[in-house]
mmCIF file of C-alpha atoms in Angstrom:
data_model
loop_
_atom_site.group_PDB
_atom_site.id
_atom_site.type_symbol
_atom_site.label_atom_id
_atom_site.label_comp_id
_atom_site.label_asym_id
_atom_site.label_seq_id
_atom_site.Cartn_x
_atom_site.Cartn_y
_atom_site.Cartn_z
ATOM 1 C CA MET A 1 10.774 -16.891 -11.290
ATOM 2 C CA LEU A 2 8.252 -13.979 -9.741
ATOM 3 C CA SER A 3 5.608 -11.418 -10.681
ATOM 4 C CA ALA A 4 6.145 -8.741 -9.831
ATOM 5 C CA LEU A 5 2.552 -8.382 -7.526
ATOM 6 C CA GLY A 6 4.563 -12.209 -6.071
ATOM 7 C CA ILE A 7 7.287 -9.079 -5.325
ATOM 8 C CA ILE A 8 5.359 -6.701 -3.587
ATOM 9 C CA ILE A 9 3.056 -9.142 -1.721
ATOM 10 C CA ILE A 10 6.649 -10.447 -0.304
ATOM 11 C CA ALA A 11 7.031 -6.597 0.458
ATOM 12 C CA ILE A 12 4.030 -6.014 2.276
ATOM 13 C CA ILE A 13 4.747 -9.166 4.307
ATOM 14 C CA ALA A 14 7.989 -8.272 5.002
ATOM 15 C CA GLU A 15 6.238 -4.646 6.843
ATOM 16 C CA SER A 16 4.090 -7.002 8.659
ATOM 17 C CA VAL A 17 7.072 -8.996 9.871
ATOM 18 C CA TRP A 18 9.660 -6.015 10.858
ATOM 19 C CA GLU A 19 6.095 -3.591 12.624
ATOM 20 C CA THR A 20 5.403 -6.980 14.976
ATOM 21 C CA ILE A 21 9.218 -7.284 16.001
ATOM 22 C CA LYS A 22 9.419 -3.639 17.288
ATOM 23 C CA MET A 23 6.440 -3.556 18.848
ATOM 24 C CA VAL A 24 8.869 -5.927 20.754
ATOM 25 C CA GLY A 25 11.135 -3.251 21.821
ATOM 26 C CA LYS A 26 8.490 -0.577 21.604
ATOM 27 C CA ASN A 27 9.410 2.807 24.050
ATOM 28 C CA GLY A 28 12.184 1.504 24.962
ATOM 29 C CA THR A 29 10.719 -0.758 27.795
ATOM 30 C CA PHE A 30 11.025 -4.682 26.273
ATOM 31 C CA ASN A 31 7.157 -5.731 26.141
ATOM 32 C CA TRP A 32 6.880 -9.374 27.270
ATOM 33 C CA ASP A 33 3.542 -9.622 26.367
ATOM 34 C CA ARG A 34 4.510 -9.383 23.222
ATOM 35 C CA VAL A 35 6.954 -11.551 22.812
ATOM 36 C CA GLY A 36 4.808 -14.245 24.578
ATOM 37 C CA ALA A 37 2.125 -14.072 22.005
ATOM 38 C CA ILE A 38 5.425 -14.221 19.379
ATOM 39 C CA VAL A 39 5.601 -17.171 20.742
ATOM 40 C CA VAL A 40 2.703 -17.996 20.730
ATOM 41 C CA GLY A 41 2.582 -17.740 17.333
ATOM 42 C CA VAL A 42 5.048 -19.394 15.765
ATOM 43 C CA VAL A 43 4.124 -22.581 18.360
ATOM 44 C CA ILE A 44 1.301 -22.319 16.773
ATOM 45 C CA ALA A 45 2.115 -22.055 13.025
ATOM 46 C CA PHE A 46 4.105 -25.088 13.166
ATOM 47 C CA GLY A 47 1.880 -27.634 15.150
ATOM 48 C CA THR A 48 -0.172 -26.089 12.378
ATOM 49 C CA GLU A 49 2.232 -26.204 9.754
ATOM 50 C CA ALA A 50 0.698 -23.222 8.832
ATOM 51 C CA ASP A 51 2.564 -21.662 6.254
ATOM 52 C CA ILE A 52 1.039 -18.280 4.958
ATOM 53 C CA PHE A 53 3.700 -18.203 1.833
ATOM 54 C CA LYS A 54 2.820 -22.079 0.797
ATOM 55 C CA MET A 55 -0.359 -20.278 0.617
ATOM 56 C CA LEU A 56 0.497 -17.565 -1.816
ATOM 57 C CA GLU A 57 2.927 -20.892 -3.710
ATOM 58 C CA MET A 58 6.347 -18.715 -2.966
ATOM 59 C CA PRO A 59 7.264 -21.484 -0.499
ATOM 60 C CA PHE A 60 10.742 -20.644 1.478
ATOM 61 C CA LYS A 61 13.813 -22.986 0.357
ATOM 62 C CA ILE A 62 14.621 -22.548 3.642
ATOM 63 C CA PRO A 63 12.663 -24.497 5.856
ATOM 64 C CA TYR A 64 10.730 -23.123 8.853
ATOM 65 C CA ILE A 65 11.275 -19.735 7.793
ATOM 66 C CA GLY A 66 7.822 -19.374 5.535
ATOM 67 C CA ASN A 67 6.414 -20.624 9.690
ATOM 68 C CA ILE A 68 8.110 -18.367 12.098
ATOM 69 C CA LEU A 69 7.671 -15.524 10.011
ATOM 70 C CA THR A 70 3.190 -16.616 9.665
ATOM 71 C CA GLY A 71 3.490 -17.090 13.828
ATOM 72 C CA LEU A 72 4.632 -14.162 13.941
ATOM 73 C CA LEU A 73 1.708 -12.302 11.660
ATOM 74 C CA ILE A 74 -0.385 -15.009 13.425
ATOM 75 C CA SER A 75 0.946 -13.240 17.030
ATOM 76 C CA ARG A 76 -0.841 -9.727 16.111
ATOM 77 C CA GLY A 77 -4.344 -11.669 16.149
ATOM 78 C CA ALA A 78 -7.729 -11.532 13.570
ATOM 79 C CA ASN A 79 -8.727 -8.405 12.856
ATOM 80 C CA PHE A 80 -4.875 -8.600 11.688
ATOM 81 C CA ILE A 81 -5.017 -10.808 10.448
ATOM 82 C CA HIS A 82 -8.021 -10.504 8.944
ATOM 83 C CA GLU A 83 -6.843 -7.913 7.596
ATOM 84 C CA LEU A 84 -3.151 -9.042 6.138
ATOM 85 C CA PHE A 85 -5.977 -11.273 3.772
ATOM 86 C CA ARG A 86 -7.854 -9.516 2.628
ATOM 87 C CA VAL A 87 -5.133 -7.558 0.566
ATOM 88 C CA LEU A 88 -2.980 -10.330 -0.425
ATOM 89 C CA ASN A 89 -6.506 -12.078 -1.689
ATOM 90 C CA ILE A 90 -6.929 -9.087 -4.055
ATOM 91 C CA GLY A 91 -2.912 -9.596 -5.136
ATOM 92 C CA SER A 92 -4.268 -13.259 -5.423
ATOM 93 C CA GLU A 93 -7.002 -13.354 -7.410
ATOM 94 C CA ILE A 94 -5.032 -11.415 -9.824
ATOM 95 C CA LEU A 95 -1.880 -13.718 -10.218
ATOM 96 C CA ALA A 96 -4.900 -16.670 -10.418
ATOM 97 C CA ALA A 97 -6.641 -14.633 -13.447
ATOM 98 C CA ARG A 98 -2.861 -14.525 -14.937
ATOM 99 C CA ARG A 99 -2.075 -17.641 -14.607
ATOM 100 C CA SER A 100 -6.120 -19.234 -16.504
ATOM 101 C CA GLU A 101 -4.514 -16.700 -18.498
ATOM 102 C CA ARG A 102 -1.594 -18.342 -20.117
ATOM 103 C CA ARG A 103 -2.919 -21.374 -20.340
#
């Protein structure tokens, strides 16, 4: 079962993924550059088995969903990922502290 913090982390990732998808049709025009970046991000995520959910110890039960969503996030670039990891790292540190308290 996920903790409240786990739900918050998922919400942050979900919003980030949605904002990425919305960029494809921003201002009513189809953005091929954004689609290309998404395809490259997803290919890289699959090729490297990158999965942000596994990294956060919240793996998907449906295979490959974590890779696809991670690829969408990767398509936003290094600055975005750095900021996302900064936010998620704070949450992960709290989760780790709580796990060690339970032991």
